[in-house]
PDB file of C-alpha atoms in Angstrom:
ATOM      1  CA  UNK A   1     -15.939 -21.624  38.359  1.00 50.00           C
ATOM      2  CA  UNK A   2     -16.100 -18.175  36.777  1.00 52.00           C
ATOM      3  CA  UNK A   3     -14.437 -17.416  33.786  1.00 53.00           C
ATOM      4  CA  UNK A   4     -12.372 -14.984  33.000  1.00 56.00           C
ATOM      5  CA  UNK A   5     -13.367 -12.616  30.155  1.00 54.00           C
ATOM      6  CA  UNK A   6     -11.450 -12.895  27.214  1.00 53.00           C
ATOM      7  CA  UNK A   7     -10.523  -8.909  27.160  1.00 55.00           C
ATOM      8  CA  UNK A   8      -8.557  -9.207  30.016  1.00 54.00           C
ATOM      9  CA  UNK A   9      -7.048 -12.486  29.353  1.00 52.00           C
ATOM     10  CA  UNK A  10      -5.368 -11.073  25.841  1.00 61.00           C
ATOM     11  CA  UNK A  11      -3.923  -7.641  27.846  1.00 69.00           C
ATOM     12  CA  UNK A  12      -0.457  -9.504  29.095  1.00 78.00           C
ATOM     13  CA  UNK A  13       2.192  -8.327  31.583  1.00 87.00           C
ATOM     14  CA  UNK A  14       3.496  -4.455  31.063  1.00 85.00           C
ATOM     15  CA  UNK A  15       6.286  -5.739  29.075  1.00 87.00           C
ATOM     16  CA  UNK A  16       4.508  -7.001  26.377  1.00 87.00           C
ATOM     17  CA  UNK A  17       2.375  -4.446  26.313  1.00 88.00           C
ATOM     18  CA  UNK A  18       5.369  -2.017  25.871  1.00 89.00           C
ATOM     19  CA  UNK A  19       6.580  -4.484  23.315  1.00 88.00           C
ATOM     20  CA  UNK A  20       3.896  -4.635  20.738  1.00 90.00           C
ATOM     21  CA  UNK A  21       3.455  -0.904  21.303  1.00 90.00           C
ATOM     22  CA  UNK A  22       7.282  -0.447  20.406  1.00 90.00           C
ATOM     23  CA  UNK A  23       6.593  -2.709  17.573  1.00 92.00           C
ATOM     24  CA  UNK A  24       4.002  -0.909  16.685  1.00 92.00           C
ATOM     25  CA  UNK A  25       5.597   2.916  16.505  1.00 93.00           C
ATOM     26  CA  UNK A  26       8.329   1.254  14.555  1.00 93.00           C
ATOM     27  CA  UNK A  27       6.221  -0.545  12.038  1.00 93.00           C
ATOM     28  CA  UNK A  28       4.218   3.433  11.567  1.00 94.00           C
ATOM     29  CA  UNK A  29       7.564   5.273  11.615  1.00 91.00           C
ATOM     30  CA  UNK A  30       8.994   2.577   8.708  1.00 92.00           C
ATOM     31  CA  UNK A  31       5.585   3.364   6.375  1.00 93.00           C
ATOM     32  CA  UNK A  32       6.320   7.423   6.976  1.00 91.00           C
ATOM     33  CA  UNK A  33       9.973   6.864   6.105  1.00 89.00           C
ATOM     34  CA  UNK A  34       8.723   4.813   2.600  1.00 91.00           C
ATOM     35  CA  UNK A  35       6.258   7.204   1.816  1.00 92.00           C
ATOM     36  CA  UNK A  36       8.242  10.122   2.175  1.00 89.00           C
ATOM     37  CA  UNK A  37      10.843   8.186  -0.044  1.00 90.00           C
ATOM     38  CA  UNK A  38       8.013   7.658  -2.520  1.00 93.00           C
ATOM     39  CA  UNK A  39       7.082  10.908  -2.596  1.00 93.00           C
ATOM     40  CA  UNK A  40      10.189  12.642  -2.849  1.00 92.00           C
ATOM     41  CA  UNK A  41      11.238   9.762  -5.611  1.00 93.00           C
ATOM     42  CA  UNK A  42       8.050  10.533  -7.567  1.00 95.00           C
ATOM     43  CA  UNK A  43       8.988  14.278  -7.081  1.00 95.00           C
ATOM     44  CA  UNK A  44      12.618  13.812  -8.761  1.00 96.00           C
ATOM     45  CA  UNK A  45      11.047  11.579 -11.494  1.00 96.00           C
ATOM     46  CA  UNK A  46       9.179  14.367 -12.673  1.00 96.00           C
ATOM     47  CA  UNK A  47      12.293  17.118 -12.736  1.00 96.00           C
ATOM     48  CA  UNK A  48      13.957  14.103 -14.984  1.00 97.00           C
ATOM     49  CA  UNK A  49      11.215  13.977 -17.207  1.00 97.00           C
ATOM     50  CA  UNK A  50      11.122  17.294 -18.034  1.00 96.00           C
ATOM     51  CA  UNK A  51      15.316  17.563 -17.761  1.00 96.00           C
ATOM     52  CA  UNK A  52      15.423  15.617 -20.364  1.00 96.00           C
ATOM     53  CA  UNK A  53      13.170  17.122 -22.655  1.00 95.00           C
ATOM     54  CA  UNK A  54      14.647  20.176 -21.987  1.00 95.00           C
ATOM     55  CA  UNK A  55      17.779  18.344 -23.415  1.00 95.00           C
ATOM     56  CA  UNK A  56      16.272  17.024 -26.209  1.00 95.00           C
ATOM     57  CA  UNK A  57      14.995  20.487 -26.998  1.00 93.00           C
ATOM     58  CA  UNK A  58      18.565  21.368 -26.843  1.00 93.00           C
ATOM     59  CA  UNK A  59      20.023  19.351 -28.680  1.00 94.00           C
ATOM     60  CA  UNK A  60      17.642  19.493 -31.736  1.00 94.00           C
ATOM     61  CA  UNK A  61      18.032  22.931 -31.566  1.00 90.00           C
ATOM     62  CA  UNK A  62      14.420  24.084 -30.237  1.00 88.00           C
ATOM     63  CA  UNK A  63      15.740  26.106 -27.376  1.00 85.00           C
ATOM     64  CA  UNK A  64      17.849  29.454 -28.676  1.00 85.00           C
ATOM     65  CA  UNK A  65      16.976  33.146 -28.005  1.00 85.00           C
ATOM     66  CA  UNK A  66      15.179  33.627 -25.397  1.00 88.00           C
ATOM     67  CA  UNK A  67      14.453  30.143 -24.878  1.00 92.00           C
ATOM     68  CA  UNK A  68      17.819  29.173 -24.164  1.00 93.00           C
ATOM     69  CA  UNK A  69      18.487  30.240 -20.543  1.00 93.00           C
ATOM     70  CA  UNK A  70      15.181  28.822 -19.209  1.00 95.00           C
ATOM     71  CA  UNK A  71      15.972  25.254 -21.269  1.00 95.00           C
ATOM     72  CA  UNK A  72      18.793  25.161 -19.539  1.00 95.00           C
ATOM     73  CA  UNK A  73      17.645  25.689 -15.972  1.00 96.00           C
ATOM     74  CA  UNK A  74      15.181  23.322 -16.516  1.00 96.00           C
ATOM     75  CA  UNK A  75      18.057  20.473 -17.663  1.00 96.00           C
ATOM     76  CA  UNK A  76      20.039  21.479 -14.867  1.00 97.00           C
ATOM     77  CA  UNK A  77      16.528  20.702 -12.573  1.00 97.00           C
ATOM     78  CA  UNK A  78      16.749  17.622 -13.895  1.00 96.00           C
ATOM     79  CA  UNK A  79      20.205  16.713 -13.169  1.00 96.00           C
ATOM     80  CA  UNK A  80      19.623  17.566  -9.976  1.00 96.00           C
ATOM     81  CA  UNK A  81      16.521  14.962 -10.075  1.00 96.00           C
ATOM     82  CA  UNK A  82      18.714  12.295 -10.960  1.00 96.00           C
ATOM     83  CA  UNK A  83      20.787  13.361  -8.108  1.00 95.00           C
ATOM     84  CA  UNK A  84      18.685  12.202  -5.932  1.00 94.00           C
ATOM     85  CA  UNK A  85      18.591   8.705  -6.827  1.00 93.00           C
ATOM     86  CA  UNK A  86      22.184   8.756  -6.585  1.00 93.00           C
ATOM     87  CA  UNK A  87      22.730  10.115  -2.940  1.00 93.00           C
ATOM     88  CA  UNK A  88      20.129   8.229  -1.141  1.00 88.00           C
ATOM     89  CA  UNK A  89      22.495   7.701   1.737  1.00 90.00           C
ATOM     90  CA  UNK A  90      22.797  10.746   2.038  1.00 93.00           C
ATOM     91  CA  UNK A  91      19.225  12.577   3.134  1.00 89.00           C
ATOM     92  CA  UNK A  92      20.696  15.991   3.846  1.00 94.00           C
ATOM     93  CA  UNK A  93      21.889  15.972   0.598  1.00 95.00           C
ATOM     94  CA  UNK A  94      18.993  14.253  -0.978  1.00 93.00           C
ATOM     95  CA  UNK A  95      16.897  17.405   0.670  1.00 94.00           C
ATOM     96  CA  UNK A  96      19.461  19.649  -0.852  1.00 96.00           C
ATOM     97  CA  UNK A  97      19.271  18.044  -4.207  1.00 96.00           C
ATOM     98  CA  UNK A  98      15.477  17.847  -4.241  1.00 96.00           C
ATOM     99  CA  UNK A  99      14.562  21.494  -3.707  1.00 96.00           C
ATOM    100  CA  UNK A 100      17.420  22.779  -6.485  1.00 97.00           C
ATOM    101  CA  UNK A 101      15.850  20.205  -8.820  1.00 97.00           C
ATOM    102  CA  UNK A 102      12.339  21.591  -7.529  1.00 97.00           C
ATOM    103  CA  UNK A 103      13.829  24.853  -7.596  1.00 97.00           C
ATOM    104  CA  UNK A 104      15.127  24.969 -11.231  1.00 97.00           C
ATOM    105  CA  UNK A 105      12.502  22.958 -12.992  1.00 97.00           C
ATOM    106  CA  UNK A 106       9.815  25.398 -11.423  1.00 97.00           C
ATOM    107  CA  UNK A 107      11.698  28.245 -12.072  1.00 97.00           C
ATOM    108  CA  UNK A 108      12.297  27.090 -15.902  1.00 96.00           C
ATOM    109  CA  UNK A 109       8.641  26.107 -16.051  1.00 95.00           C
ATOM    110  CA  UNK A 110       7.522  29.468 -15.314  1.00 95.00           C
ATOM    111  CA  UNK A 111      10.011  31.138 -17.646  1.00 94.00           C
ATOM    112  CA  UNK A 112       9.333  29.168 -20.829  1.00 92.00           C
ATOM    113  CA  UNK A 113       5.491  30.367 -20.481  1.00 93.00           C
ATOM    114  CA  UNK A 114       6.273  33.836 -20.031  1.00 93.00           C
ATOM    115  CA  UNK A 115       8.527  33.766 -22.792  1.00 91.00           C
ATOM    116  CA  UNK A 116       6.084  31.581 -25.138  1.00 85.00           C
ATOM    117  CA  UNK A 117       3.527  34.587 -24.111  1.00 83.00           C
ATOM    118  CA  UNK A 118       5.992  37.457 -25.266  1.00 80.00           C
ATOM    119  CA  UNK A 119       6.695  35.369 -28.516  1.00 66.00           C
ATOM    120  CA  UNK A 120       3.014  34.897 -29.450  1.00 60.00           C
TER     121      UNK A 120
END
């Protein structure tokens, strides 16, 4: 008696074939959805970080003249940041929140050197 080969004995009916390959698109579209998260998490981490430097800067006293205004965009970046944490729900917002804090902490970034050039 002839034997099947083993290829064609794994395919299944159409349904399970549509089955795993719904399983499938759902297992890729959950690993996008974390590493976008991820991503956008580790972005937000980094406007903290420097938010709260900026704050520390401020509140020792670091940050006056010139310095001032781009200290304080660079804080507000970061609370921002931490915004993002907060409205995860949310993902229009959480876009929103993640470009101002991008926004502001690039913005103060950029600032602080051209002012540390002029000072020099």
């Amino acid at each position: 008696m002839a034997r099947k080969s083993g290829r064609r004995a794994r395919r299944g009916t159409s349904q399970e074939r549509e089955a795993v390959a719904a399983e499938y698109q759902e297992a890729i579209v959950r690993l996008q959805q974390t590493a976008f998260w991820n991503l956008r998490s580790t972005i937000a981490s980094v406007c903290v970080f420097l938010g709260i430097f900026a704050l520390l800067f401020l509140y020792w006293g670091e940050a006056d003249g010139a310095r001032l205004g781009p200290t304080l965009a660079c804080a507000v970046g970061g609370v921002c940041g931490a915004g993002v944490y907060f409205s995860r729900p949310y993902p229009k917002l959480v876009r929103w929140l993640l470009i101002a804090a991008v926004t502001f902490t690039s913005l103060a970034i950029a600032s602080l050197a051209i002012v540390a050039g002029v000072d020099t």
